[in-house]
JSON list of C-alpha atoms in Angstrom, two decimals:
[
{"chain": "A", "resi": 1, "resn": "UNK", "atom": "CA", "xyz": [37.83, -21.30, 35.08]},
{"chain": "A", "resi": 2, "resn": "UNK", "atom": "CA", "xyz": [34.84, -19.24, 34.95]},
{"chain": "A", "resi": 3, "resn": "UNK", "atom": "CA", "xyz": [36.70, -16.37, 32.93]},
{"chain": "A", "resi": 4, "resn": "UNK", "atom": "CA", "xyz": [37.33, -19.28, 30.39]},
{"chain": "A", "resi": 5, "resn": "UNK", "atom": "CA", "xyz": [34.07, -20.73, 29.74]},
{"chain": "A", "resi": 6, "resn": "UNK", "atom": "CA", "xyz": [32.74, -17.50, 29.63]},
{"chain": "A", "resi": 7, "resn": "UNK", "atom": "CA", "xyz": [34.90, -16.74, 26.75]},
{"chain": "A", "resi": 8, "resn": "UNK", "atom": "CA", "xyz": [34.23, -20.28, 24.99]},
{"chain": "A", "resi": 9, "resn": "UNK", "atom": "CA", "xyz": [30.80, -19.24, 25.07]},
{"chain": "A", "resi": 10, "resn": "UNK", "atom": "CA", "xyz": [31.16, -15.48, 23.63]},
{"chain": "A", "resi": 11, "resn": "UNK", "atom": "CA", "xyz": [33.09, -16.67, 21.28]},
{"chain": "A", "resi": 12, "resn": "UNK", "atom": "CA", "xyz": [30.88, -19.45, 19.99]},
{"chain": "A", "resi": 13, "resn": "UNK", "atom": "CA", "xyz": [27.75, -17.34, 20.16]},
{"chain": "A", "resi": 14, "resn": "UNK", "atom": "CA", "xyz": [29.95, -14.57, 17.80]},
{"chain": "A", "resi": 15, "resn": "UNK", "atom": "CA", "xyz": [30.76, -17.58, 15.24]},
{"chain": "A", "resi": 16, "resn": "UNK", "atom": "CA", "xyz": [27.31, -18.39, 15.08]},
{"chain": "A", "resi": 17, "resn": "UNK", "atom": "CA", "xyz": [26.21, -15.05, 14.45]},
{"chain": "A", "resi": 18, "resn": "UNK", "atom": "CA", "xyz": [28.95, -14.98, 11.10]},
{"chain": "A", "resi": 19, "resn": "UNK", "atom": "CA", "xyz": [26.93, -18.14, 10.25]},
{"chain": "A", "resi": 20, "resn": "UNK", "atom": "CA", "xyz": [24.20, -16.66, 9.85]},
{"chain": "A", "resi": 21, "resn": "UNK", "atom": "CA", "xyz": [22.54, -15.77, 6.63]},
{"chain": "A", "resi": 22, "resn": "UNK", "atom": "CA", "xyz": [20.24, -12.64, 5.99]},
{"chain": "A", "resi": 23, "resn": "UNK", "atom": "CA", "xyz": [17.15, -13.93, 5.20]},
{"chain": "A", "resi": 24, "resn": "UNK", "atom": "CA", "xyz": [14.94, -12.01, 2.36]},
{"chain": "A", "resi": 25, "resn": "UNK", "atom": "CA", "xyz": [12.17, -10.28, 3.51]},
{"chain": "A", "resi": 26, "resn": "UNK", "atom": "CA", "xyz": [8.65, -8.89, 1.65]},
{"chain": "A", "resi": 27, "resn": "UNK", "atom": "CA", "xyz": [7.36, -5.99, 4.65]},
{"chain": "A", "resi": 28, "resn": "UNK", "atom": "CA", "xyz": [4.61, -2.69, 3.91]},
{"chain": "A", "resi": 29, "resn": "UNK", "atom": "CA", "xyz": [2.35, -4.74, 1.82]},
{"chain": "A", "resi": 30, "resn": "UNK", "atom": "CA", "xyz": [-1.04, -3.19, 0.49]},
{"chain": "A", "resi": 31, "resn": "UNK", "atom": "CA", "xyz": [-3.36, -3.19, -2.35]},
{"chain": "A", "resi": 32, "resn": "UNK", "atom": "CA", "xyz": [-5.31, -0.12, -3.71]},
{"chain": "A", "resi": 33, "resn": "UNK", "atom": "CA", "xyz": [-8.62, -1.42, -4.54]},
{"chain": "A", "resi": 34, "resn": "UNK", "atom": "CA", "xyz": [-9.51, 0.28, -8.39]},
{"chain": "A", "resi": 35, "resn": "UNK", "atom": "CA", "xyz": [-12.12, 3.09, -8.64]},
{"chain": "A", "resi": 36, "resn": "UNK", "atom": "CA", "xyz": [-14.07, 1.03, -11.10]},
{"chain": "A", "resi": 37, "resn": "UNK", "atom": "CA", "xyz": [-15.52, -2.42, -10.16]},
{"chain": "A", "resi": 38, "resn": "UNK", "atom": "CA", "xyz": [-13.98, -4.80, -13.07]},
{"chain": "A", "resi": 39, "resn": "UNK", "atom": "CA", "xyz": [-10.87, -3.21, -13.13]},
{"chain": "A", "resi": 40, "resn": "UNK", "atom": "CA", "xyz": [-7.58, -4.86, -11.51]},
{"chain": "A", "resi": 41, "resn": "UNK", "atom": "CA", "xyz": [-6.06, -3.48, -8.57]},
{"chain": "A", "resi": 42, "resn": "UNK", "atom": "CA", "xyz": [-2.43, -2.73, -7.97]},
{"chain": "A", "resi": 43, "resn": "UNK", "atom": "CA", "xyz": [-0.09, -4.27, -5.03]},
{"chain": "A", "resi": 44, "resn": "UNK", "atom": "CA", "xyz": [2.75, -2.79, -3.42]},
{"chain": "A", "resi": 45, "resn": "UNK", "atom": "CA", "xyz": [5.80, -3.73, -1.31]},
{"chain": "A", "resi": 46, "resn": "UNK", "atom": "CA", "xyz": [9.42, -3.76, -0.61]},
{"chain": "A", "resi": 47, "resn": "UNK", "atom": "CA", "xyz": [11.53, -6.56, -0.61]},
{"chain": "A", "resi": 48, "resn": "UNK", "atom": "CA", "xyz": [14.37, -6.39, 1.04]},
{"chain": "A", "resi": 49, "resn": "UNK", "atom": "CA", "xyz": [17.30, -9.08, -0.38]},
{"chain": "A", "resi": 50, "resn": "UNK", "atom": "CA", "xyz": [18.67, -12.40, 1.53]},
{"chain": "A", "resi": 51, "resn": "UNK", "atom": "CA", "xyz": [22.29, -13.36, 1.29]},
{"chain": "A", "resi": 52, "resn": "UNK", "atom": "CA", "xyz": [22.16, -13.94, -2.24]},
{"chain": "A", "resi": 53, "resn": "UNK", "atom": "CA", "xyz": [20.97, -12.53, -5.47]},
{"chain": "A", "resi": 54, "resn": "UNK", "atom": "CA", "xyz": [17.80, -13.46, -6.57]},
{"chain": "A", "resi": 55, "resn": "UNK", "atom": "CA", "xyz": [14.75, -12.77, -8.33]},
{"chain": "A", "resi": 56, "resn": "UNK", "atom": "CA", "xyz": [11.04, -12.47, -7.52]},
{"chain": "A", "resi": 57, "resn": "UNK", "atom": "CA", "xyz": [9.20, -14.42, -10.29]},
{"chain": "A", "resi": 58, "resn": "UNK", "atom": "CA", "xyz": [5.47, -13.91, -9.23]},
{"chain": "A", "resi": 59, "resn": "UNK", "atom": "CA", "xyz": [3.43, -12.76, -6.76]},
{"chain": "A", "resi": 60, "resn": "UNK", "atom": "CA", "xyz": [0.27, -14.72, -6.14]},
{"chain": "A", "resi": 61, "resn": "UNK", "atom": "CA", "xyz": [-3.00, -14.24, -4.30]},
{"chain": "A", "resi": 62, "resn": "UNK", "atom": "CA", "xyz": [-6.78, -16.41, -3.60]},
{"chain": "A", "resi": 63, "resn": "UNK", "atom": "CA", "xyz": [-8.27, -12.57, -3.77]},
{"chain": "A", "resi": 64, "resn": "UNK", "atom": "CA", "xyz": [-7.72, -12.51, -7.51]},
{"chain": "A", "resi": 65, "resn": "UNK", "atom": "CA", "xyz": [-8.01, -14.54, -10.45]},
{"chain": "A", "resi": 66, "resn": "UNK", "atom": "CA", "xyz": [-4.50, -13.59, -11.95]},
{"chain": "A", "resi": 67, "resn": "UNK", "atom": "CA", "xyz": [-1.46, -11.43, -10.84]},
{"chain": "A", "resi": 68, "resn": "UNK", "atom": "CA", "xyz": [0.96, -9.77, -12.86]},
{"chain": "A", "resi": 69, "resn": "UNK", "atom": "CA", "xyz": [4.02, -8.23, -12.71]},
{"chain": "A", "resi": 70, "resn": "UNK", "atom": "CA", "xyz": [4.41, -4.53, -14.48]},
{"chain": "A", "resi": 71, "resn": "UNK", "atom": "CA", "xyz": [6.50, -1.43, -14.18]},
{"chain": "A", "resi": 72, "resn": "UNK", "atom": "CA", "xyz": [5.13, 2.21, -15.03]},
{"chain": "A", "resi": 73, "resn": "UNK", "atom": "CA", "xyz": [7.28, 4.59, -17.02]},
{"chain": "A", "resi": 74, "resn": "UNK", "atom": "CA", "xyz": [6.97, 7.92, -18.59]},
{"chain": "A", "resi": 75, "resn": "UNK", "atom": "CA", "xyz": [6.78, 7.54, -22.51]},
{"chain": "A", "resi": 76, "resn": "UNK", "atom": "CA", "xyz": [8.59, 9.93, -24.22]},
{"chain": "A", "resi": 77, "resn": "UNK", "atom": "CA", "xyz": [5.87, 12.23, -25.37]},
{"chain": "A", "resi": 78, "resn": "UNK", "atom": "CA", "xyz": [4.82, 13.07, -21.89]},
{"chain": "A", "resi": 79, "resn": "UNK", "atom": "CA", "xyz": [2.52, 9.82, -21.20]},
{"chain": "A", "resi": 80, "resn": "UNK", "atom": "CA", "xyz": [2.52, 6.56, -18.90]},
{"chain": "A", "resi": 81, "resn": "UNK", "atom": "CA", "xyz": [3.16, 3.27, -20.13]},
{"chain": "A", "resi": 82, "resn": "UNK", "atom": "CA", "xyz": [3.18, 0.32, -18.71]},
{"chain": "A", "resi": 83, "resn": "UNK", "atom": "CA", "xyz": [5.28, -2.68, -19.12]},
{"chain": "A", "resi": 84, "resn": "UNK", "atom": "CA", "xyz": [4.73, -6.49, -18.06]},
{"chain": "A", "resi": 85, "resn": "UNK", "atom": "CA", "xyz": [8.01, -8.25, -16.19]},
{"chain": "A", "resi": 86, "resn": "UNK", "atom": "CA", "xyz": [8.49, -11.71, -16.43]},
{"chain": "A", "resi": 87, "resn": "UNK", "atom": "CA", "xyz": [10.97, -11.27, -12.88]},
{"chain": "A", "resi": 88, "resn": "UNK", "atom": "CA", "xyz": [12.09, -8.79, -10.89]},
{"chain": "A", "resi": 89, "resn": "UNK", "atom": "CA", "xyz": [16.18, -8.97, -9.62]},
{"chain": "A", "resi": 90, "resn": "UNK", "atom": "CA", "xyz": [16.25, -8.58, -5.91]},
{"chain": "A", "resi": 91, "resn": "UNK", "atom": "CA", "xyz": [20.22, -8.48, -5.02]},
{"chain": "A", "resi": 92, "resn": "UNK", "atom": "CA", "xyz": [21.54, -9.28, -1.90]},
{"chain": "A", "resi": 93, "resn": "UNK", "atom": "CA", "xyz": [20.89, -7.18, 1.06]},
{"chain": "A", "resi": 94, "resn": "UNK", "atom": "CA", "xyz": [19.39, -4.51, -1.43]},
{"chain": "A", "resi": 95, "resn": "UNK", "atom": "CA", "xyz": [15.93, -3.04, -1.25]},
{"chain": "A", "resi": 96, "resn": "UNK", "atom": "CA", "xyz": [13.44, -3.16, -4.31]},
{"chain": "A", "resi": 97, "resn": "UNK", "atom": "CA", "xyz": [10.31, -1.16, -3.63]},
{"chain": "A", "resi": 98, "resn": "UNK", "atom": "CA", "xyz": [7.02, -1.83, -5.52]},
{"chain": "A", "resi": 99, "resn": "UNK", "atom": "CA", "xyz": [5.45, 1.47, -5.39]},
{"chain": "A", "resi": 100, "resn": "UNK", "atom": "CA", "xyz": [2.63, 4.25, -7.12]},
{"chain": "A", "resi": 101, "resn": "UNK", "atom": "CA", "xyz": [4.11, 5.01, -10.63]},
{"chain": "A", "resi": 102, "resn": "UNK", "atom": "CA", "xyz": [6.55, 2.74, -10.58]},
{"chain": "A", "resi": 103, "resn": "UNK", "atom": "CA", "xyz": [6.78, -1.07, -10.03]},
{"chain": "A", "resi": 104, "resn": "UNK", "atom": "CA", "xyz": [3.75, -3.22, -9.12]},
{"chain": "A", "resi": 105, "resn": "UNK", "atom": "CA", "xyz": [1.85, -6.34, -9.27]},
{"chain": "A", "resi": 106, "resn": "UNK", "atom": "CA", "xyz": [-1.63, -5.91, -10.90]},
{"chain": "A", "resi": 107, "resn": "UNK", "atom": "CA", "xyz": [-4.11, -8.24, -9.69]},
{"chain": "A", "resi": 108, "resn": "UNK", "atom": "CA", "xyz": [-6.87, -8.91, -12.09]},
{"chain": "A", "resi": 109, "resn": "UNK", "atom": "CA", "xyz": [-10.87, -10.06, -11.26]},
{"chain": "A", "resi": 110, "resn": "UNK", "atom": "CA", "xyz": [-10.24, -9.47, -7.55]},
{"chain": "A", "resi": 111, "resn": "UNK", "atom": "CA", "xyz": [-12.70, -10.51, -5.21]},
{"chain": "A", "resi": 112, "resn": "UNK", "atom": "CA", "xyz": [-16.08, -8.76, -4.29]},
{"chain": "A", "resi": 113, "resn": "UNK", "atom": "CA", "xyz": [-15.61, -9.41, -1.06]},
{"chain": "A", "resi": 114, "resn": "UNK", "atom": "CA", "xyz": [-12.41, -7.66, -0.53]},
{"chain": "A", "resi": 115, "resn": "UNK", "atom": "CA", "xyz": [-13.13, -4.20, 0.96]},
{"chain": "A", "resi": 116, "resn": "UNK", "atom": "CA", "xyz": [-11.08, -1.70, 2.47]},
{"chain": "A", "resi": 117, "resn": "UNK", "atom": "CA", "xyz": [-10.01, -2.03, 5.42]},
{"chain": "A", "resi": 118, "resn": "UNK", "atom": "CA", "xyz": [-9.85, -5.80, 5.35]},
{"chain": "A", "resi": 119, "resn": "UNK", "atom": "CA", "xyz": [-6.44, -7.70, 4.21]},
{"chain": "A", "resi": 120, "resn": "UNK", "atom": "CA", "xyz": [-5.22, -10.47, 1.74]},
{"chain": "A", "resi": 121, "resn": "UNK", "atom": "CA", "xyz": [-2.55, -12.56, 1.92]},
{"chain": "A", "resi": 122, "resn": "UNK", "atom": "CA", "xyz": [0.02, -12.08, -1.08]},
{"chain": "A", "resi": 123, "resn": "UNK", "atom": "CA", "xyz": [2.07, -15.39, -1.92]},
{"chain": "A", "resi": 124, "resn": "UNK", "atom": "CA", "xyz": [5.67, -14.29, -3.95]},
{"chain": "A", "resi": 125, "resn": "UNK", "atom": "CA", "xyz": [7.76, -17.08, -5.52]},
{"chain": "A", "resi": 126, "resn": "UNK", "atom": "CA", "xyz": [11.42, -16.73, -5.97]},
{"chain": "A", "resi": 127, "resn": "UNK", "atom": "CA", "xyz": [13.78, -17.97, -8.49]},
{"chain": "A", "resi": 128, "resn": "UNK", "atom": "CA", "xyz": [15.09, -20.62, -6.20]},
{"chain": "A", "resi": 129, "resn": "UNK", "atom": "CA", "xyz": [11.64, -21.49, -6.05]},
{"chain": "A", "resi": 130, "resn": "UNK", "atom": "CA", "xyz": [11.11, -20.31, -1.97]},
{"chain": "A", "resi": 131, "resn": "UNK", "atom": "CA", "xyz": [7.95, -18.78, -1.52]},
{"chain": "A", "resi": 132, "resn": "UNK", "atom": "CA", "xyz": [7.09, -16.23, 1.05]},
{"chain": "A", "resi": 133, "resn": "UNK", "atom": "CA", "xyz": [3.71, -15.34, 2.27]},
{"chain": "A", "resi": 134, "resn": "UNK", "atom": "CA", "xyz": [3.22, -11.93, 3.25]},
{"chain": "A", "resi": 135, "resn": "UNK", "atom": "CA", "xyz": [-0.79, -9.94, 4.30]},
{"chain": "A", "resi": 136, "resn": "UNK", "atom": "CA", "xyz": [-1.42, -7.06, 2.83]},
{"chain": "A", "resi": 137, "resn": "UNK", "atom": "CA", "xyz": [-3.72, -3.76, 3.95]},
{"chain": "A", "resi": 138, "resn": "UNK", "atom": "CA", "xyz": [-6.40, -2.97, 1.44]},
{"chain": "A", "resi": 139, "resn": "UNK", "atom": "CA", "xyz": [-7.56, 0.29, 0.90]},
{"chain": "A", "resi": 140, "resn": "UNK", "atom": "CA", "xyz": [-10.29, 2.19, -1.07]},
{"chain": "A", "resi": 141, "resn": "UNK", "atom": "CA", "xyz": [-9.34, 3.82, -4.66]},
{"chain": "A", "resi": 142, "resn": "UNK", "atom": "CA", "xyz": [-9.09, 7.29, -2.90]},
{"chain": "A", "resi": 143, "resn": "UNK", "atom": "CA", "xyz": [-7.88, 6.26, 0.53]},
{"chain": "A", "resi": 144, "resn": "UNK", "atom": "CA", "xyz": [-4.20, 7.28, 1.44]},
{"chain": "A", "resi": 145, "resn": "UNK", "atom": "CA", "xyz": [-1.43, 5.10, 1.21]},
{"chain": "A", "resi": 146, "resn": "UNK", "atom": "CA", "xyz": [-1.16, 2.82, 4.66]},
{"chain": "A", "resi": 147, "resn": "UNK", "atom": "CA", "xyz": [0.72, 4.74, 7.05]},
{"chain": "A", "resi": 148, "resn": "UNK", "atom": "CA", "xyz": [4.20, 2.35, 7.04]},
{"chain": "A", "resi": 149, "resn": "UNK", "atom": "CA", "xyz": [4.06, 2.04, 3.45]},
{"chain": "A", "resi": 150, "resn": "UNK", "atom": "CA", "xyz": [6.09, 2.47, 0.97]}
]
């Protein structure tokens, strides 16, 4: 009898576990403060994807007055450009990193009082309108990158 129920139950706990869905995830968030007061500063993280596609739409914080979306590329005469993004696909179980030089949310007017070393909480809407709330590590225009980081 014991042998049986014992099965029941590793069997049910293995069903639930198939039930399961992968939940989407925003980790190794930090902003690098700009080198000259007035200009924006620039936000970086990875999200890793749920159990479906979807698509970060914006990424929000109280520290700044607005926050866009933008990806940096190389032009083709040599130079860096950079290009505003209305969304961002984030497939299923995939990783999309928001990183130096490449993807990354700008935040414009930020704060006075937001120093380095202190954090700010980053808010990032989804197309199927969940929201996730992630802090992020601020750091100085010439600190290093937070150890953890992308």
């Amino acid at each position: 009898m014991f042998r049986v129920a014992a099965t029941l139950v590793f069997a049910s706990v293995a069903i639930a576990g198939c039930g399961q869905q992968k939940q989407l995830v925003v980790s190794d968030a930090w902003v690098r403060l700009a080198a000259v007061d007035g200009r924006p500063a620039a936000g970086y993280f990875t999200i890793t994807g749920g159990s479906v596609d979807t698509a970060l739409t914006s990424v929000s914080t109280n520290a700044a007055a607005r926050t866009e979306l933008h990806e940096s590329r190389m032009t083709h005469g040599g130079g860096m450009a950079m290009d505003s993004l209305s969304s961002v696909p984030v497939a299923a179980g995939k990783r999309v990193v928001f990183a130096p030089g490449a993807k990354h949310a700008m935040l414009f007017e930020v704060s006075p009082t937001t120093k380095p070393g202190g954090t700010l909480t980053f808010t990032f809407t989804f197309a199927d309108g969940s929201r996730l709330d992630q802090k992020a590590r601020v750091v100085g225009a010439a600190d290093p990158a937070p150890t953890g980081a992308n």
